[in-house]
Tab-separated table of C-alpha atoms in Angstrom:
chain	number	residue	atom	x	y	z
A	1	MET	CA	77.073	155.673	192.094
A	2	THR	CA	76.784	157.851	195.180
A	3	VAL	CA	73.988	158.477	197.638
A	4	ARG	CA	72.665	161.844	198.580
A	5	PHE	CA	70.665	163.518	201.291
A	6	LEU	CA	68.682	166.440	199.877
A	7	ALA	CA	67.000	169.047	202.104
A	8	LEU	CA	64.645	171.592	200.524
A	9	TYR	CA	63.767	174.588	202.682
A	10	GLU	CA	60.786	176.836	201.987
A	11	THR	CA	61.291	180.588	202.224
A	12	PRO	CA	61.425	181.492	205.946
A	13	ALA	CA	59.401	184.326	207.441
A	14	ASP	CA	62.693	185.801	208.667
A	15	PRO	CA	65.372	184.842	206.115
A	16	GLU	CA	68.132	186.599	208.044
A	17	ALA	CA	67.446	184.660	211.253
A	18	PHE	CA	67.234	181.409	209.282
A	19	ASP	CA	70.501	182.087	207.440
A	20	ARG	CA	72.281	182.861	210.694
A	21	ARG	CA	70.986	179.698	212.403
A	22	TYR	CA	71.785	177.569	209.380
A	23	ARG	CA	75.297	178.972	209.015
A	24	GLU	CA	76.270	179.145	212.672
A	25	ALA	CA	74.636	175.983	214.022
A	26	HIS	CA	73.513	173.608	211.292
A	27	ILE	CA	76.481	173.634	208.900
A	28	PRO	CA	79.068	173.056	211.674
A	29	LEU	CA	77.056	170.031	212.864
A	30	GLY	CA	76.511	168.609	209.379
A	31	ARG	CA	80.187	168.903	208.478
A	32	GLN	CA	81.037	166.502	211.297
A	33	LEU	CA	78.929	163.650	209.903
A	34	PRO	CA	81.123	160.538	209.490
A	35	GLY	CA	81.994	159.602	205.920
A	36	LEU	CA	80.524	162.784	204.415
A	37	ARG	CA	82.121	163.392	200.987
A	38	ARG	CA	80.473	166.625	199.988
A	39	TYR	CA	78.219	169.284	201.491
A	40	ALA	CA	76.993	171.872	199.031
A	41	VAL	CA	74.326	174.513	199.322
A	42	GLY	CA	72.237	175.987	196.512
A	43	ARG	CA	71.347	179.626	196.918
A	44	ASP	CA	69.652	182.359	194.861
A	45	VAL	CA	67.153	179.780	193.723
A	46	ALA	CA	64.925	180.845	190.813
A	47	ALA	CA	61.760	178.992	189.817
A	48	VAL	CA	61.319	177.382	186.416
A	49	ARG	CA	58.083	175.367	186.811
A	50	GLY	CA	55.636	174.505	189.561
A	51	GLY	CA	55.411	177.764	191.457
A	52	ALA	CA	57.703	179.236	194.099
A	53	PRO	CA	61.221	177.823	194.248
A	54	TYR	CA	62.718	176.535	197.465
A	55	TYR	CA	64.723	179.077	199.462
A	56	LEU	CA	67.709	176.853	200.111
A	57	VAL	CA	68.781	173.487	198.704
A	58	ALA	CA	71.285	171.454	200.741
A	59	GLU	CA	73.050	168.411	199.299
A	60	LEU	CA	75.118	166.013	201.379
A	61	GLU	CA	76.845	163.091	199.718
A	62	TRP	CA	78.179	159.712	200.816
A	63	ASP	CA	79.783	156.871	198.884
A	64	THR	CA	77.249	154.224	199.890
A	65	MET	CA	73.815	153.966	201.478
A	66	ASP	CA	75.350	151.999	204.366
A	67	GLU	CA	77.719	154.871	205.126
A	68	LEU	CA	74.877	157.390	204.961
A	69	ARG	CA	72.794	155.297	207.351
A	70	ALA	CA	75.760	154.895	209.716
A	71	ALA	CA	76.303	158.666	209.668
A	72	PHE	CA	72.630	159.332	210.493
A	73	ALA	CA	72.760	156.821	213.371
A	74	SER	CA	75.990	158.244	214.829
A	75	PRO	CA	76.076	160.751	217.736
A	76	GLU	CA	76.927	163.461	215.164
A	77	GLY	CA	73.927	162.359	213.098
A	78	ARG	CA	71.591	162.522	216.057
A	79	ALA	CA	72.874	166.010	216.959
A	80	THR	CA	72.346	167.184	213.372
A	81	ALA	CA	68.829	165.693	213.288
A	82	ALA	CA	67.952	167.413	216.571
A	83	ASP	CA	69.122	170.708	215.103
A	84	ALA	CA	67.130	170.041	211.905
A	85	ALA	CA	64.016	169.616	214.055
A	86	ARG	CA	64.687	173.042	215.594
A	87	LEU	CA	65.298	174.588	212.141
A	88	GLN	CA	61.802	173.412	211.156
A	89	GLU	CA	60.432	175.918	213.633
A	90	LEU	CA	61.780	178.635	211.299
A	91	THR	CA	60.573	177.200	207.994
A	92	PRO	CA	59.169	173.950	206.567
A	93	VAL	CA	61.642	171.511	205.071
A	94	ARG	CA	61.177	168.493	202.819
A	95	SER	CA	64.154	166.151	202.969
A	96	MET	CA	64.954	162.790	201.436
A	97	ILE	CA	67.701	160.355	200.547
A	98	PHE	CA	68.303	158.665	197.228
A	99	THR	CA	70.791	156.901	195.015
A	100	VAL	CA	72.330	159.070	192.289
A	101	ASP	CA	72.264	157.403	188.883
A	102	ASP	CA	74.983	159.037	186.771
A	103	SER	CA	74.517	156.622	183.858
A	104	VAL	CA	72.116	159.028	182.123
A	105	MET	CA	75.078	160.953	180.688
B	1	MET	CA	81.088	177.059	191.511
B	2	THR	CA	78.625	175.406	189.161
B	3	VAL	CA	74.974	176.045	188.365
B	4	ARG	CA	72.278	173.475	188.480
B	5	PHE	CA	68.789	172.853	187.217
B	6	LEU	CA	66.824	170.703	189.657
B	7	ALA	CA	63.493	169.072	188.738
B	8	LEU	CA	61.453	167.373	191.472
B	9	TYR	CA	58.664	165.093	190.279
B	10	GLU	CA	55.799	163.980	192.495
B	11	THR	CA	54.769	160.329	192.399
B	12	PRO	CA	52.803	159.778	189.160
B	13	ALA	CA	49.468	157.983	189.074
B	14	ASP	CA	51.041	155.571	186.582
B	15	PRO	CA	54.747	155.289	187.456
B	16	GLU	CA	55.449	152.857	184.627
B	17	ALA	CA	54.044	155.190	181.976
B	18	PHE	CA	55.937	158.124	183.484
B	19	ASP	CA	59.213	156.181	183.617
B	20	ARG	CA	58.848	155.135	180.007
B	21	ARG	CA	58.088	158.675	178.824
B	22	TYR	CA	60.930	160.115	180.900
B	23	ARG	CA	63.445	157.542	179.687
B	24	GLU	CA	62.444	157.373	176.036
B	25	ALA	CA	61.589	161.008	175.335
B	26	HIS	CA	62.814	163.378	178.027
B	27	ILE	CA	66.337	162.082	178.721
B	28	PRO	CA	67.306	161.965	175.007
B	29	LEU	CA	66.181	165.602	174.647
B	30	GLY	CA	67.891	166.798	177.836
B	31	ARG	CA	71.185	165.165	176.907
B	32	GLN	CA	71.385	167.355	173.799
B	33	LEU	CA	71.332	170.630	175.756
B	34	PRO	CA	74.402	172.707	174.791
B	35	GLY	CA	77.118	172.970	177.441
B	36	LEU	CA	75.535	170.365	179.734
B	37	ARG	CA	78.222	168.930	182.037
B	38	ARG	CA	76.222	166.402	183.975
B	39	TYR	CA	72.751	164.852	183.976
B	40	ALA	CA	72.025	162.642	186.958
B	41	VAL	CA	68.809	161.141	188.222
B	42	GLY	CA	67.942	160.250	191.805
B	43	ARG	CA	65.772	157.192	192.211
B	44	ASP	CA	64.424	155.064	195.056
B	45	VAL	CA	63.839	158.247	196.995
B	46	ALA	CA	63.031	157.769	200.699
B	47	ALA	CA	61.597	160.527	202.886
B	48	VAL	CA	63.426	161.858	205.937
B	49	ARG	CA	61.337	164.908	206.954
B	50	GLY	CA	58.357	166.817	205.640
B	51	GLY	CA	56.144	164.038	204.375
B	52	ALA	CA	56.219	162.115	201.107
B	53	PRO	CA	59.462	162.217	199.156
B	54	TYR	CA	59.611	163.177	195.525
B	55	TYR	CA	59.388	160.287	193.064
B	56	LEU	CA	62.273	161.364	190.881
B	57	VAL	CA	64.997	163.997	191.293
B	58	ALA	CA	66.763	165.186	188.130
B	59	GLU	CA	69.934	167.271	188.279
B	60	LEU	CA	71.466	168.974	185.249
B	61	GLU	CA	74.673	170.933	185.628
B	62	TRP	CA	76.425	173.717	183.718
B	63	ASP	CA	79.633	175.623	184.394
B	64	THR	CA	78.043	179.070	184.473
B	65	MET	CA	74.605	180.658	184.673
B	66	ASP	CA	75.183	182.234	181.240
B	67	GLU	CA	75.714	178.791	179.710
B	68	LEU	CA	72.609	177.421	181.433
B	69	ARG	CA	70.527	180.330	180.136
B	70	ALA	CA	71.957	179.884	176.618
B	71	ALA	CA	71.077	176.177	176.760
B	72	PHE	CA	67.495	176.923	177.831
B	73	ALA	CA	67.120	179.488	175.026
B	74	SER	CA	68.534	177.144	172.347
B	75	PRO	CA	66.358	175.061	169.998
B	76	GLU	CA	67.303	171.997	172.099
B	77	GLY	CA	66.237	173.879	175.238
B	78	ARG	CA	62.892	174.822	173.746
B	79	ALA	CA	62.277	171.219	172.671
B	80	THR	CA	63.144	169.973	176.172
B	81	ALA	CA	60.866	172.578	177.766
B	82	ALA	CA	57.995	171.594	175.481
B	83	ASP	CA	58.475	167.969	176.504
B	84	ALA	CA	58.617	168.993	180.183
B	85	ALA	CA	55.248	170.677	179.756
B	86	ARG	CA	53.844	167.406	178.395
B	87	LEU	CA	55.439	165.441	181.278
B	88	GLN	CA	53.493	167.661	183.671
B	89	GLU	CA	50.336	166.034	182.389
B	90	LEU	CA	51.574	162.817	184.034
B	91	THR	CA	52.668	164.262	187.379
B	92	PRO	CA	53.333	167.670	188.982
B	93	VAL	CA	56.911	168.931	188.901
B	94	ARG	CA	58.649	171.690	190.825
B	95	SER	CA	61.800	172.833	189.063
B	96	MET	CA	64.363	175.549	189.726
B	97	ILE	CA	67.854	176.781	188.947
B	98	PHE	CA	70.516	177.824	191.440
B	99	THR	CA	74.189	178.397	192.045
B	100	VAL	CA	75.957	175.584	193.898
B	101	ASP	CA	78.105	176.850	196.760
B	102	ASP	CA	80.734	174.186	197.482
B	103	SER	CA	82.587	176.323	200.026
B	104	VAL	CA	80.623	174.772	202.913
B	105	MET	CA	82.999	171.806	202.954
């Protein structure tokens, strides 16, 4: 059982500017989050159902919800959140946290 | 590098009916997909940014895009897709496939 932060970015008006900002500013901040176990990015997203796919899917993983919450409350977490707020000026994002139930299979 | 199918379900009008249908019909079909490496479900989703969170996040993983496409085209894939279409009568879904880039961290 792990916990995950999932950020879903809509296609930006200027994908190149978004990619550069995400790569050069956001990833380096996110990687410093305390207790982070995994940071993966989904690219080349293709829709299956429900209309346009998201442009970028970011997944960050922690061992427990307490560790995730501690990471978000840390100075590194606040810096990453401030940068996420600036990224929203380039494209809308829908982000959430949840518990991953691996018992399905 | 793995590939993933991600299905994001909005909150259903009748969560109990949706949960039952998902658990009793959809999961048993999805688990039979050829080559499937992982099927995990995110529950108790809490929003961070961008408004309401999704109600349920489903992640299915394959080793390669070719294997994912073969699974979708198989009889098991067609049965799962038909059931997904029926699930959409209970709540909207936005689903997509993408390559997971783990090189970020």
